[in-house]
Amino acid sequence: MADPNSAPDALGEPLDSYAAIGDGRTIALIGRRGQIDWMPVPDIGAEPVFARLLDDDDGGCIELEPTTEYSVTRRYLPGTNVLETTFTTASGVARVTDALVVGVAGRLPWCELGRRVEGVRGEVSFAWRVQPGTKLGTASPWIETTERGAIIRCGDTAIAVVGDGHAPEEPDATAASVVLRGTINTTADSRHLLVVVATHDEPLRLPDPANVDRGIDRTIDSWRMWSREFSYDGPWADAVQRSALAMKLLVYAPTGAIVAAGTTSLPETGRGGKNWDYRFAWVRDVAYTVHALVGFGLREETHAALSWLSRAIRTHGSPDPHVFYGLDGVPTDGVEFRDAPGWKGIGPVVVGNPAQGQLQLGVYGDVFAVCRTYVDEGNVLDHGTARLLGELADRVCDLWRTPDSGMWELPEARHYISSKMGCWQALNDAVHLNERGQAPGRAERWAAERERIRAWIDDHGWDEEQGAYVMAAGSPDLDASVLLHAPSGFDRGERMSRTIDALTRQLGVGDLLYRYSGAAAEEHTFLACAFWRAGALACVGRYDEAIASMDRLMETANDVGILPEMIDASDGSFWGNLPQALSHLALVTTALTIREVAPDWVA
């Protein structure tokens, strides 16, 4: 019998074939053939001009590939998010360095993709092609002839292609598709530049390729400067730094928001349907990111993320935070469907996420975790944020008895146990912050309700027969998200240890875990849950098991260290949106947890 979650036989590159580059505003996914199949411009949340990832025929792409048979090796340049791909053919070797270029003073006000092509030995002939898409069926691209050459227009987006001694060929006005193309021929020590520059609803600046060449070097230096500020001395150092760099790609520089993933509509299952847009900022991701970045001694991103979150909540919906916000801090609403087939034909393709408007009580714990991490690092909250925390703590005292949609954004409101644990965490942190003078309010009430929550969970959330915390009151189902509340401090004892074993038996496949009971029929294993399990093992004192599991989980990343949302346990293939912030954050926070709690750890 066929696996109901398997993909149909259709066009579409394997998701583990992609590497990601970015500039703090958008992100590009580059495949092993040198092709860029995903790049929204000018922002990561924009309708993507290059989206062959979701529409093989009309999505749009940027190609740069040898014209004869070749083999490929690739890597990120150390300490950077600049990709280096080496192509070896029968006639020679050439190297392509890809960067979304930054400026002298930081992020450029336009999108500038620099592709440096260097001959290593012999001769290699490349064909390149820039073919805009239809913005997922919302625009029709065309070419405008100007005194500076051909300009691609797609709605309000303008795109130019600049070469270094290899200008685009004259476009064919009668062709079925809008496309600019050309060739590059390398010899030993030759150097060429292919530049794609784009703006949206603003003038288009055409760069000098020599400046872009310097810009690629400047981008390399900029990433390495950031990495030098990165401080981590502990287990799995290379993987932790690579995940930190992947997380940095998902920090939206204009506002400080944390993007949940770089893509939309990549399916969680071969049957389709569970295709969501994650190009928004989830409060939970902000919490985990701040914890990780503080652990690395990184200050700017931590401050920006907390400031963004506080402003967003106070401006839109205080004292009830939304589950997620747009990258500008404004809540989004609704889902729109696009006329595109989806990756491997697995639809639908959507813009937006239906989780908005749900009550998710765990969000309150996430907000307090951000603030506690920031304060415990030696910082001081502003009066507005401090007053907000007092309001939120009072709100939790009133709300925690209410059914909610849980962390997994499920349609049925229930008394989810991990949500109640999140409320316990919120009030526990509120009391702590009050003692530090950073959350004014009635701490005695918060402490009393905190203990009532614990008693309620003891009565309704523990199943002695199964030896586990259950998913919801009155249900025998299990939920991997309760593992988050070993590090939170709710339970680091025997009950949590037994819960880990029950989850492993019922939801586990090797080191991987499904999210909750029944999920195996709907989707693949959720990678973050596997890392949470390793972290929980360490918190309950099972250090050897935690370390061994982490060692094995390091093998789930692709060849350049990128992690997806989900993994097919049968073959290790990637599913869901990527790069996935929660997966990279789970790797990082678990490594930090093991370093913190495991005695006498030797990396």
Coordinates of C-alpha atoms in Angstrom, one line a residue:
M1 CA 0.0 0.0 0.0
A2 CA 1.4 3.4 -0.9
D3 CA 2.3 5.9 1.8
P4 CA -0.5 8.5 2.0
N5 CA 2.1 11.1 2.8
S6 CA 4.4 10.4 -0.2
A7 CA 4.7 12.8 -3.1
P8 CA 3.4 12.1 -6.5
D9 CA 5.8 11.6 -9.3
A10 CA 6.1 15.1 -10.6
L11 CA 8.5 17.9 -11.5
G12 CA 10.2 19.7 -8.6
E13 CA 13.6 19.6 -7.0
P14 CA 14.0 17.7 -3.7
L15 CA 13.8 20.3 -0.9
D16 CA 17.0 19.1 0.6
S17 CA 18.8 20.3 -2.5
Y18 CA 18.4 23.9 -1.6
A19 CA 20.8 26.3 0.2
A20 CA 19.7 29.7 1.4
I21 CA 21.2 33.2 1.1
G22 CA 19.8 36.5 2.3
D23 CA 20.4 40.1 3.0
G24 CA 18.2 40.8 6.0
R25 CA 15.2 41.7 3.9
T26 CA 14.7 38.8 1.5
I27 CA 15.9 35.3 0.9
A28 CA 16.9 33.2 -2.1
L29 CA 16.9 29.4 -2.4
I30 CA 19.7 28.0 -4.7
G31 CA 19.6 24.4 -5.9
R32 CA 22.5 22.1 -6.7
R33 CA 22.3 23.0 -10.4
G34 CA 23.0 26.7 -9.6
Q35 CA 19.4 27.6 -10.2
I36 CA 17.5 30.0 -8.0
D37 CA 13.9 28.8 -7.7
W38 CA 12.7 31.1 -4.9
M39 CA 13.4 34.8 -4.4
P40 CA 10.7 37.3 -3.4
V41 CA 11.6 40.9 -4.0
P42 CA 12.0 43.3 -2.4
D43 CA 10.8 41.7 0.9
I44 CA 10.5 38.1 2.0
G45 CA 6.8 38.4 2.3
A46 CA 6.2 39.8 -1.1
E47 CA 4.6 38.0 -4.0
P48 CA 7.6 36.2 -5.5
V49 CA 8.8 37.1 -9.0
F50 CA 11.0 34.0 -8.9
A51 CA 8.9 31.1 -7.6
R52 CA 9.6 28.0 -9.7
L53 CA 9.6 26.1 -6.4
L54 CA 5.8 26.4 -6.5
D55 CA 5.1 26.6 -10.2
D56 CA 7.4 24.9 -12.6
D57 CA 6.0 26.5 -15.7
D58 CA 5.2 30.1 -14.7
G59 CA 6.9 30.6 -11.4
G60 CA 10.1 32.2 -12.7
C61 CA 13.8 31.4 -12.0
I62 CA 17.4 32.5 -12.3
E63 CA 19.6 29.8 -13.9
L64 CA 23.4 29.6 -14.1
E65 CA 24.6 26.1 -15.2
P66 CA 27.4 24.5 -17.2
T67 CA 26.3 23.5 -20.7
T68 CA 28.0 20.1 -20.5
E69 CA 27.8 17.3 -17.9
Y70 CA 29.2 18.2 -14.5
S71 CA 29.6 17.3 -10.9
V72 CA 29.0 19.6 -8.0
T73 CA 30.4 20.4 -4.6
R74 CA 29.3 23.3 -2.5
R75 CA 29.7 25.0 0.9
Y76 CA 29.0 28.2 2.7
L77 CA 32.2 30.2 3.0
P78 CA 33.2 29.8 6.7
G79 CA 31.3 32.2 9.0
T80 CA 29.0 33.4 6.3
N81 CA 25.7 33.0 4.4
V82 CA 27.5 33.3 1.1
L83 CA 27.4 30.2 -1.0
E84 CA 30.3 28.8 -3.0
T85 CA 29.5 26.1 -5.7
T86 CA 32.2 24.3 -7.6
F87 CA 31.3 22.8 -11.0
T88 CA 33.7 20.2 -12.5
T89 CA 33.3 19.2 -16.1
A90 CA 35.4 17.1 -18.5
S91 CA 37.0 20.3 -19.8
G92 CA 37.6 22.3 -16.6
V93 CA 36.6 23.5 -13.2
A94 CA 34.7 26.7 -12.3
R95 CA 33.5 28.3 -9.1
V96 CA 30.3 30.3 -8.5
T97 CA 30.0 32.6 -5.4
D98 CA 26.4 33.7 -4.7
A99 CA 25.5 36.6 -2.4
L100 CA 22.7 38.9 -1.7
V101 CA 24.9 41.9 -1.5
V102 CA 25.0 44.4 1.4
G103 CA 26.1 48.0 1.2
V104 CA 28.8 50.0 2.8
A105 CA 26.4 51.2 5.5
G106 CA 24.5 47.9 5.9
R107 CA 21.5 46.6 4.0
L108 CA 21.0 48.0 0.5
P109 CA 17.7 49.8 -0.2
W110 CA 17.3 47.5 -3.3
C111 CA 17.7 43.8 -3.9
E112 CA 21.1 43.0 -5.5
L113 CA 22.0 39.4 -6.3
G114 CA 25.7 39.0 -7.2
R115 CA 26.9 35.9 -8.9
R116 CA 30.7 35.7 -9.3
V117 CA 31.9 33.1 -11.8
E118 CA 35.6 32.2 -11.6
G119 CA 37.6 29.8 -13.7
V120 CA 39.8 27.5 -11.6
R121 CA 41.3 25.4 -14.4
G122 CA 40.6 24.5 -18.0
E123 CA 37.5 25.9 -19.7
V124 CA 33.8 25.7 -18.6
S125 CA 30.9 27.2 -20.6
F126 CA 27.9 28.4 -18.6
A127 CA 24.4 29.3 -19.9
W128 CA 22.4 31.7 -17.8
R129 CA 18.8 32.7 -17.9
V130 CA 16.6 35.2 -16.0
Q131 CA 13.0 34.4 -16.4
P132 CA 10.5 36.2 -14.3
G133 CA 7.3 34.5 -13.2
T134 CA 3.8 35.7 -12.8
K135 CA 4.0 36.4 -9.1
L136 CA 1.9 33.3 -8.5
G137 CA -0.6 34.3 -11.1
T138 CA -1.1 37.9 -10.0
A139 CA 1.0 39.7 -12.7
S140 CA 2.1 39.4 -16.3
P141 CA 5.8 40.1 -16.9
W142 CA 7.0 42.0 -19.9
I143 CA 10.3 43.5 -21.2
E144 CA 10.8 47.3 -21.7
T145 CA 13.5 48.5 -24.0
T146 CA 15.4 51.5 -22.5
E147 CA 18.6 53.4 -23.4
R148 CA 20.3 51.3 -20.6
G149 CA 19.1 48.0 -22.1
A150 CA 16.2 45.6 -21.4
I151 CA 14.3 46.0 -18.2
I152 CA 11.9 43.3 -16.9
R153 CA 8.7 44.7 -15.5
C154 CA 6.3 42.5 -13.4
G155 CA 3.6 44.6 -11.8
D156 CA 5.4 47.3 -9.8
T157 CA 8.6 45.3 -9.7
A158 CA 11.5 46.2 -12.0
I159 CA 14.4 43.9 -12.7
A160 CA 17.6 44.5 -14.6
V161 CA 20.4 42.0 -15.5
V162 CA 23.9 43.4 -15.7
G163 CA 26.8 41.4 -17.0
D164 CA 30.6 41.9 -17.0
G165 CA 31.6 41.6 -20.6
H166 CA 28.6 39.3 -21.4
A167 CA 25.5 41.4 -21.7
P168 CA 22.2 39.7 -22.2
E169 CA 21.3 38.6 -25.7
E170 CA 18.6 40.6 -27.5
P171 CA 15.3 39.4 -26.1
D172 CA 12.9 37.6 -28.4
A173 CA 9.8 39.7 -28.4
T174 CA 7.8 36.8 -30.0
A175 CA 8.9 34.2 -27.5
A176 CA 6.2 32.5 -25.4
S177 CA 8.0 33.5 -22.2
V178 CA 9.7 36.7 -21.0
V179 CA 13.4 35.8 -20.6
L180 CA 16.8 37.3 -20.7
R181 CA 19.7 34.9 -21.4
G182 CA 23.4 34.7 -22.2
T183 CA 26.6 32.7 -21.8
I184 CA 29.7 32.9 -19.8
N185 CA 32.9 31.1 -20.8
T186 CA 35.6 30.6 -18.1
T187 CA 39.3 29.9 -18.4
A188 CA 41.9 29.5 -15.7
D189 CA 41.8 32.5 -13.4
S190 CA 39.0 34.3 -15.3
R191 CA 36.4 36.3 -13.4
H192 CA 32.9 37.2 -14.5
L193 CA 30.0 38.8 -12.7
L194 CA 26.3 38.2 -13.3
V195 CA 24.1 40.7 -11.4
V196 CA 20.3 40.7 -11.0
V197 CA 19.0 43.9 -9.4
A198 CA 15.4 44.6 -8.4
T199 CA 13.2 47.2 -6.9
H200 CA 9.5 47.5 -6.2
D201 CA 7.5 50.7 -6.8
E202 CA 10.6 52.8 -6.9
P203 CA 13.4 53.8 -9.4
L204 CA 15.8 51.1 -10.5
R205 CA 19.5 51.7 -9.9
L206 CA 21.7 49.8 -12.4
P207 CA 25.0 48.8 -10.7
D208 CA 28.5 48.7 -12.0
P209 CA 29.6 45.1 -12.0
A210 CA 33.0 46.1 -10.5
N211 CA 31.1 47.6 -7.5
V212 CA 29.1 44.4 -7.1
D213 CA 32.3 42.4 -7.2
R214 CA 33.6 44.4 -4.3
G215 CA 30.2 44.2 -2.7
I216 CA 30.4 40.4 -2.7
D217 CA 33.7 40.6 -0.8
R218 CA 32.1 43.2 1.5
T219 CA 29.2 40.9 2.2
I220 CA 31.6 38.1 3.1
D221 CA 33.4 40.4 5.5
S222 CA 30.1 41.6 7.0
W223 CA 29.0 38.0 7.7
R224 CA 32.3 37.1 9.2
M225 CA 32.3 40.2 11.4
W226 CA 28.9 39.1 12.7
S227 CA 30.3 35.6 13.3
R228 CA 33.2 36.9 15.2
E229 CA 30.8 38.4 17.7
F230 CA 29.1 35.0 18.0
S231 CA 30.3 33.3 21.2
Y232 CA 29.6 29.6 21.8
D233 CA 32.0 27.2 23.4
G234 CA 30.2 23.9 23.7
P235 CA 28.9 20.7 22.0
W236 CA 28.2 20.6 18.2
A237 CA 29.8 24.0 17.7
D238 CA 29.9 23.9 13.9
A239 CA 26.2 22.9 13.6
V240 CA 25.2 25.4 16.2
Q241 CA 27.0 28.2 14.4
R242 CA 25.5 27.2 11.1
S243 CA 22.0 27.2 12.6
A244 CA 22.7 30.6 14.2
L245 CA 23.6 31.9 10.7
A246 CA 20.4 30.3 9.3
M247 CA 18.4 32.1 12.1
K248 CA 20.1 35.4 11.2
L249 CA 18.8 34.9 7.6
L250 CA 15.3 35.0 9.2
V251 CA 15.8 38.2 11.2
Y252 CA 13.9 40.9 9.2
A253 CA 16.3 43.8 9.5
P254 CA 13.9 46.7 8.9
T255 CA 11.9 45.9 12.0
G256 CA 13.7 43.2 14.0
A257 CA 10.9 40.7 13.5
I258 CA 11.8 36.9 13.3
V259 CA 10.4 35.2 10.2
A260 CA 9.1 31.7 10.9
A261 CA 10.3 30.3 7.6
G262 CA 11.6 31.6 4.2
T263 CA 8.8 30.1 2.1
T264 CA 5.1 29.5 1.7
S265 CA 3.0 26.5 0.7
L266 CA 5.6 23.8 0.8
P267 CA 3.5 20.8 1.9
E268 CA 3.7 18.8 5.1
T269 CA 2.2 15.8 3.3
G270 CA 2.1 14.3 -0.2
R271 CA -1.7 14.5 0.0
G272 CA -1.6 18.3 0.1
G273 CA -3.9 20.5 2.1
K274 CA -1.5 21.3 4.9
N275 CA 0.3 24.0 3.0
W276 CA 0.8 27.2 5.0
D277 CA 2.5 30.5 4.7
Y278 CA 5.1 31.0 7.4
R279 CA 6.5 34.3 6.2
F280 CA 5.3 36.0 9.4
A281 CA 6.6 36.5 12.9
W282 CA 5.3 34.0 15.5
V283 CA 5.6 35.1 19.1
R284 CA 7.0 31.7 20.1
D285 CA 9.8 32.0 17.6
V286 CA 10.7 35.4 19.0
A287 CA 11.0 33.9 22.4
Y288 CA 13.2 31.0 21.4
T289 CA 15.4 33.3 19.2
V290 CA 16.0 35.8 22.0
H291 CA 17.0 33.0 24.3
A292 CA 19.4 31.6 21.8
L293 CA 20.9 35.0 20.8
V294 CA 21.4 36.0 24.4
G295 CA 23.2 32.7 24.9
F296 CA 25.6 33.7 22.1
G297 CA 26.3 37.2 23.5
L298 CA 24.5 38.9 20.5
R299 CA 22.9 42.2 21.6
E300 CA 21.5 44.0 18.6
E301 CA 19.1 41.3 17.4
T302 CA 18.0 40.6 20.9
H303 CA 17.1 44.2 21.6
A304 CA 15.4 44.6 18.2
A305 CA 13.3 41.5 18.6
L306 CA 12.0 42.4 22.1
S307 CA 11.3 46.0 21.1
W308 CA 9.4 44.8 18.0
L309 CA 7.3 42.4 20.0
S310 CA 6.5 44.9 22.7
R311 CA 5.4 47.6 20.2
A312 CA 3.4 45.1 18.2
I313 CA 1.4 43.9 21.3
R314 CA 0.9 47.3 22.7
T315 CA -0.2 48.8 19.4
H316 CA -2.4 45.9 18.2
G317 CA -4.5 44.0 20.7
S318 CA -3.1 44.6 24.2
P319 CA -3.5 42.9 26.6
D320 CA -4.2 39.9 24.3
P321 CA -1.2 39.2 22.1
H322 CA -1.8 37.7 18.6
V323 CA -0.3 34.4 17.7
F324 CA 1.7 36.0 15.0
Y325 CA 2.2 39.4 13.3
G326 CA 3.2 40.7 9.9
L327 CA 6.9 41.7 9.7
D328 CA 5.8 45.3 10.2
G329 CA 4.2 44.4 13.5
V330 CA 0.6 44.6 12.1
P331 CA -1.7 41.6 12.6
T332 CA -2.6 39.8 9.4
D333 CA -5.9 38.3 8.6
G334 CA -7.3 35.7 6.2
V335 CA -5.9 33.3 3.6
E336 CA -5.8 33.9 -0.2
F337 CA -5.3 31.1 -2.7
R338 CA -3.1 31.5 -5.7
D339 CA -3.5 29.9 -9.1
A340 CA -0.3 27.8 -9.0
P341 CA 0.2 24.0 -8.8
G342 CA 2.5 23.9 -5.9
W343 CA 5.8 22.0 -5.3
K344 CA 5.5 18.7 -7.2
G345 CA 1.9 19.7 -8.0
I346 CA 0.9 19.4 -4.3
G347 CA -1.4 22.3 -3.6
P348 CA -2.8 24.6 -2.6
V349 CA -0.6 27.7 -2.8
V350 CA -1.6 30.2 -0.3
V351 CA -0.7 33.7 1.1
G352 CA -1.6 34.1 4.7
N353 CA -2.2 31.7 7.6
P354 CA -5.5 30.6 9.2
A355 CA -4.1 30.5 12.7
Q356 CA -4.7 34.2 13.2
G357 CA -7.5 34.9 15.6
Q358 CA -7.0 31.7 17.6
L359 CA -6.6 31.8 21.4
Q360 CA -3.3 30.1 22.1
L361 CA -2.5 30.4 25.8
G362 CA 1.1 29.3 25.4
V363 CA 1.7 32.7 23.7
Y364 CA 1.6 34.3 27.1
G365 CA 4.4 32.1 28.4
D366 CA 6.4 33.0 25.3
V367 CA 6.1 36.8 25.8
F368 CA 7.2 36.5 29.4
A369 CA 10.1 34.2 28.4
V370 CA 11.4 36.9 26.0
C371 CA 11.3 39.6 28.7
R372 CA 12.8 37.4 31.5
T373 CA 15.7 36.4 29.2
Y374 CA 16.3 40.0 28.4
V375 CA 16.2 41.2 32.0
D376 CA 18.3 38.3 33.4
E377 CA 21.0 39.2 30.9
G378 CA 21.3 42.5 32.8
N379 CA 19.0 44.8 30.9
V380 CA 16.1 47.0 32.0
L381 CA 12.6 47.1 30.5
D382 CA 10.9 50.4 29.6
H383 CA 7.9 51.5 31.5
G384 CA 5.5 50.6 28.7
T385 CA 6.7 47.1 28.4
A386 CA 6.8 46.6 32.2
R387 CA 3.2 47.8 32.5
L388 CA 2.2 45.5 29.6
L389 CA 3.6 42.5 31.5
G390 CA 1.6 43.4 34.6
E391 CA -1.6 43.5 32.4
L392 CA -0.7 40.2 30.7
A393 CA -0.1 38.4 34.0
D394 CA -3.5 39.5 35.3
R395 CA -5.0 38.4 32.0
V396 CA -3.4 34.9 32.4
C397 CA -4.9 34.6 35.8
D398 CA -8.4 35.0 34.3
L399 CA -7.8 33.1 31.0
W400 CA -5.9 30.0 32.0
R401 CA -9.1 28.0 32.7
T402 CA -10.4 28.7 29.1
P403 CA -10.1 26.0 26.3
D404 CA -7.7 27.1 23.5
S405 CA -6.4 25.9 20.2
G406 CA -3.0 24.8 21.6
M407 CA 0.5 25.2 20.2
W408 CA -0.3 23.2 17.1
E409 CA -3.1 25.6 16.0
L410 CA -5.7 22.9 15.9
P411 CA -9.3 23.7 15.0
E412 CA -10.9 22.2 18.1
A413 CA -10.6 24.3 21.3
R414 CA -9.7 22.0 24.2
H415 CA -7.9 22.2 27.6
Y416 CA -4.5 21.4 26.1
I417 CA -2.0 20.6 28.8
S418 CA 1.0 22.2 27.2
S419 CA -1.1 25.5 27.0
K420 CA -1.7 25.3 30.8
M421 CA 2.0 24.7 31.3
G422 CA 2.6 27.8 29.3
C423 CA 0.3 29.7 31.6
W424 CA 2.3 28.4 34.6
Q425 CA 5.5 29.6 32.9
A426 CA 4.0 33.0 32.3
L427 CA 3.1 33.5 35.9
N428 CA 6.3 32.0 37.2
D429 CA 8.3 34.5 35.1
A430 CA 5.9 37.3 36.1
V431 CA 6.6 36.7 39.7
H432 CA 10.4 36.6 39.0
L433 CA 10.2 39.8 37.0
N434 CA 8.2 41.5 39.7
E435 CA 10.9 40.5 42.3
R436 CA 13.4 42.2 39.9
G437 CA 11.3 45.4 39.8
Q438 CA 10.4 44.8 36.1
A439 CA 6.8 43.8 36.2
P440 CA 4.6 46.0 38.5
G441 CA 1.4 44.4 39.8
R442 CA -0.1 41.9 42.2
A443 CA 2.6 39.3 42.4
E444 CA 0.9 37.5 45.3
R445 CA -2.1 36.8 43.0
W446 CA 0.2 35.6 40.2
A447 CA 1.9 33.2 42.6
A448 CA -1.4 31.8 43.9
E449 CA -2.8 31.2 40.4
R450 CA 0.5 29.6 39.4
E451 CA 0.1 27.0 42.1
R452 CA -3.6 26.5 41.1
I453 CA -2.4 25.8 37.5
R454 CA 0.1 23.2 38.8
A455 CA -2.6 21.5 40.9
W456 CA -5.0 21.5 37.9
I457 CA -2.4 19.9 35.7
D458 CA -1.7 17.3 38.4
D459 CA -5.4 16.4 38.5
H460 CA -6.2 16.6 34.8
G461 CA -3.0 16.4 32.8
W462 CA -1.3 13.3 34.1
D463 CA -2.3 9.8 33.1
E464 CA -0.8 7.3 35.5
E465 CA -1.7 4.3 33.4
Q466 CA 0.2 5.6 30.4
G467 CA 2.9 7.2 32.6
A468 CA 2.7 10.5 30.7
Y469 CA 1.4 14.0 30.5
V470 CA -1.5 13.8 28.0
M471 CA -2.4 16.1 25.2
A472 CA -5.7 17.5 26.7
A473 CA -7.8 16.9 29.7
G474 CA -9.9 13.8 29.5
S475 CA -7.9 12.5 26.5
P476 CA -5.5 9.6 26.2
D477 CA -3.7 11.2 23.3
L478 CA -0.1 12.5 23.6
D479 CA 1.5 15.7 22.5
A480 CA 5.2 16.3 22.0
S481 CA 5.0 20.0 22.9
V482 CA 4.9 19.2 26.6
L483 CA 8.6 18.5 26.2
L484 CA 9.2 22.2 26.1
H485 CA 8.3 22.4 29.8
A486 CA 11.3 20.5 31.0
P487 CA 13.6 23.4 30.0
S488 CA 10.9 25.9 31.2
G489 CA 11.2 24.4 34.7
F490 CA 7.7 23.1 35.1
D491 CA 8.9 19.5 35.5
R492 CA 12.4 18.0 35.5
G493 CA 11.6 15.0 37.5
E494 CA 10.2 11.4 37.2
R495 CA 6.9 12.4 35.5
M496 CA 8.7 14.2 32.7
S497 CA 11.1 11.3 32.3
R498 CA 8.3 8.8 32.0
T499 CA 6.5 11.1 29.5
I500 CA 9.6 11.1 27.3
D501 CA 9.5 7.4 27.2
A502 CA 5.8 7.3 26.4
L503 CA 6.2 9.8 23.6
T504 CA 9.1 7.8 22.2
R505 CA 7.0 4.6 22.2
Q506 CA 3.9 6.1 20.7
L507 CA 5.1 9.0 18.5
G508 CA 8.7 8.1 17.8
V509 CA 10.5 6.7 14.8
G510 CA 14.1 6.4 15.9
D511 CA 15.1 9.8 17.2
L512 CA 12.3 11.6 15.2
L513 CA 8.9 12.4 16.6
Y514 CA 5.4 13.1 15.3
R515 CA 3.8 16.2 16.9
Y516 CA 0.8 14.4 18.5
S517 CA -1.2 11.2 18.4
G518 CA -2.7 10.6 15.0
A519 CA -0.3 12.9 13.2
A520 CA 1.4 10.1 11.4
A521 CA -1.7 9.7 9.2
E522 CA -1.6 13.4 8.3
E523 CA 2.0 14.5 8.0
H524 CA 5.7 13.6 8.5
T525 CA 7.7 13.9 11.7
F526 CA 8.2 17.4 13.1
L527 CA 12.0 18.0 13.4
A528 CA 11.8 20.5 16.3
C529 CA 10.1 17.9 18.4
A530 CA 13.1 15.5 18.0
F531 CA 15.5 18.2 19.4
W532 CA 13.0 19.0 22.2
R533 CA 13.1 15.4 23.2
A534 CA 16.9 15.5 23.4
G535 CA 16.8 18.7 25.5
A536 CA 14.2 17.2 27.9
L537 CA 16.3 14.1 28.3
A538 CA 19.1 16.3 29.5
C539 CA 16.8 18.2 31.9
V540 CA 15.8 15.0 33.6
G541 CA 19.4 13.9 34.0
R542 CA 19.6 11.3 31.2
Y543 CA 22.7 13.0 29.7
D544 CA 24.1 10.1 27.8
E545 CA 20.8 9.5 25.9
A546 CA 20.5 13.2 25.2
I547 CA 24.0 13.5 23.8
A548 CA 23.7 10.3 21.7
S549 CA 20.4 11.5 20.2
M550 CA 21.8 14.9 19.4
D551 CA 24.8 13.3 17.7
R552 CA 22.4 11.3 15.4
L553 CA 20.1 14.3 14.8
M554 CA 23.0 16.3 13.4
E555 CA 22.7 14.0 10.3
T556 CA 19.2 15.3 9.4
A557 CA 20.6 18.6 7.9
N558 CA 21.4 18.7 4.2
D559 CA 24.9 19.1 2.9
V560 CA 25.1 22.8 3.8
G561 CA 23.4 22.6 7.2
I562 CA 19.9 23.7 6.3
L563 CA 16.9 22.2 8.2
P564 CA 13.3 21.9 7.1
E565 CA 10.1 21.8 9.1
M566 CA 9.5 18.1 8.7
I567 CA 11.4 14.9 7.9
D568 CA 10.1 11.7 6.2
A569 CA 11.3 9.1 8.7
S570 CA 11.4 6.5 5.9
D571 CA 14.0 8.2 3.7
G572 CA 15.1 11.4 5.4
S573 CA 13.6 13.6 2.8
F574 CA 12.6 17.2 3.6
W575 CA 9.0 18.4 3.9
G576 CA 7.4 21.7 4.8
N577 CA 8.7 25.2 4.6
L578 CA 12.4 26.0 4.8
P579 CA 14.7 27.2 6.2
Q580 CA 12.5 26.6 9.2
A581 CA 13.3 28.9 12.2
L582 CA 11.8 26.6 14.7
S583 CA 14.0 23.6 13.6
H584 CA 17.2 25.7 13.7
L585 CA 16.1 27.2 17.0
A586 CA 15.4 23.8 18.5
L587 CA 18.9 22.6 17.6
V588 CA 20.5 25.7 19.1
T589 CA 18.4 25.8 22.3
T590 CA 18.9 22.1 22.9
A591 CA 22.7 22.4 22.5
L592 CA 22.6 25.3 25.0
T593 CA 20.4 23.3 27.4
I594 CA 22.8 20.3 27.3
R595 CA 25.8 22.5 27.8
E596 CA 24.0 24.1 30.8
V597 CA 22.7 21.0 32.6
A598 CA 25.1 18.2 31.7
P599 CA 27.9 18.0 34.2
D600 CA 31.5 17.9 33.1
W601 CA 30.6 18.2 29.4
V602 CA 33.5 17.9 27.1
A603 CA 32.9 19.0 23.6

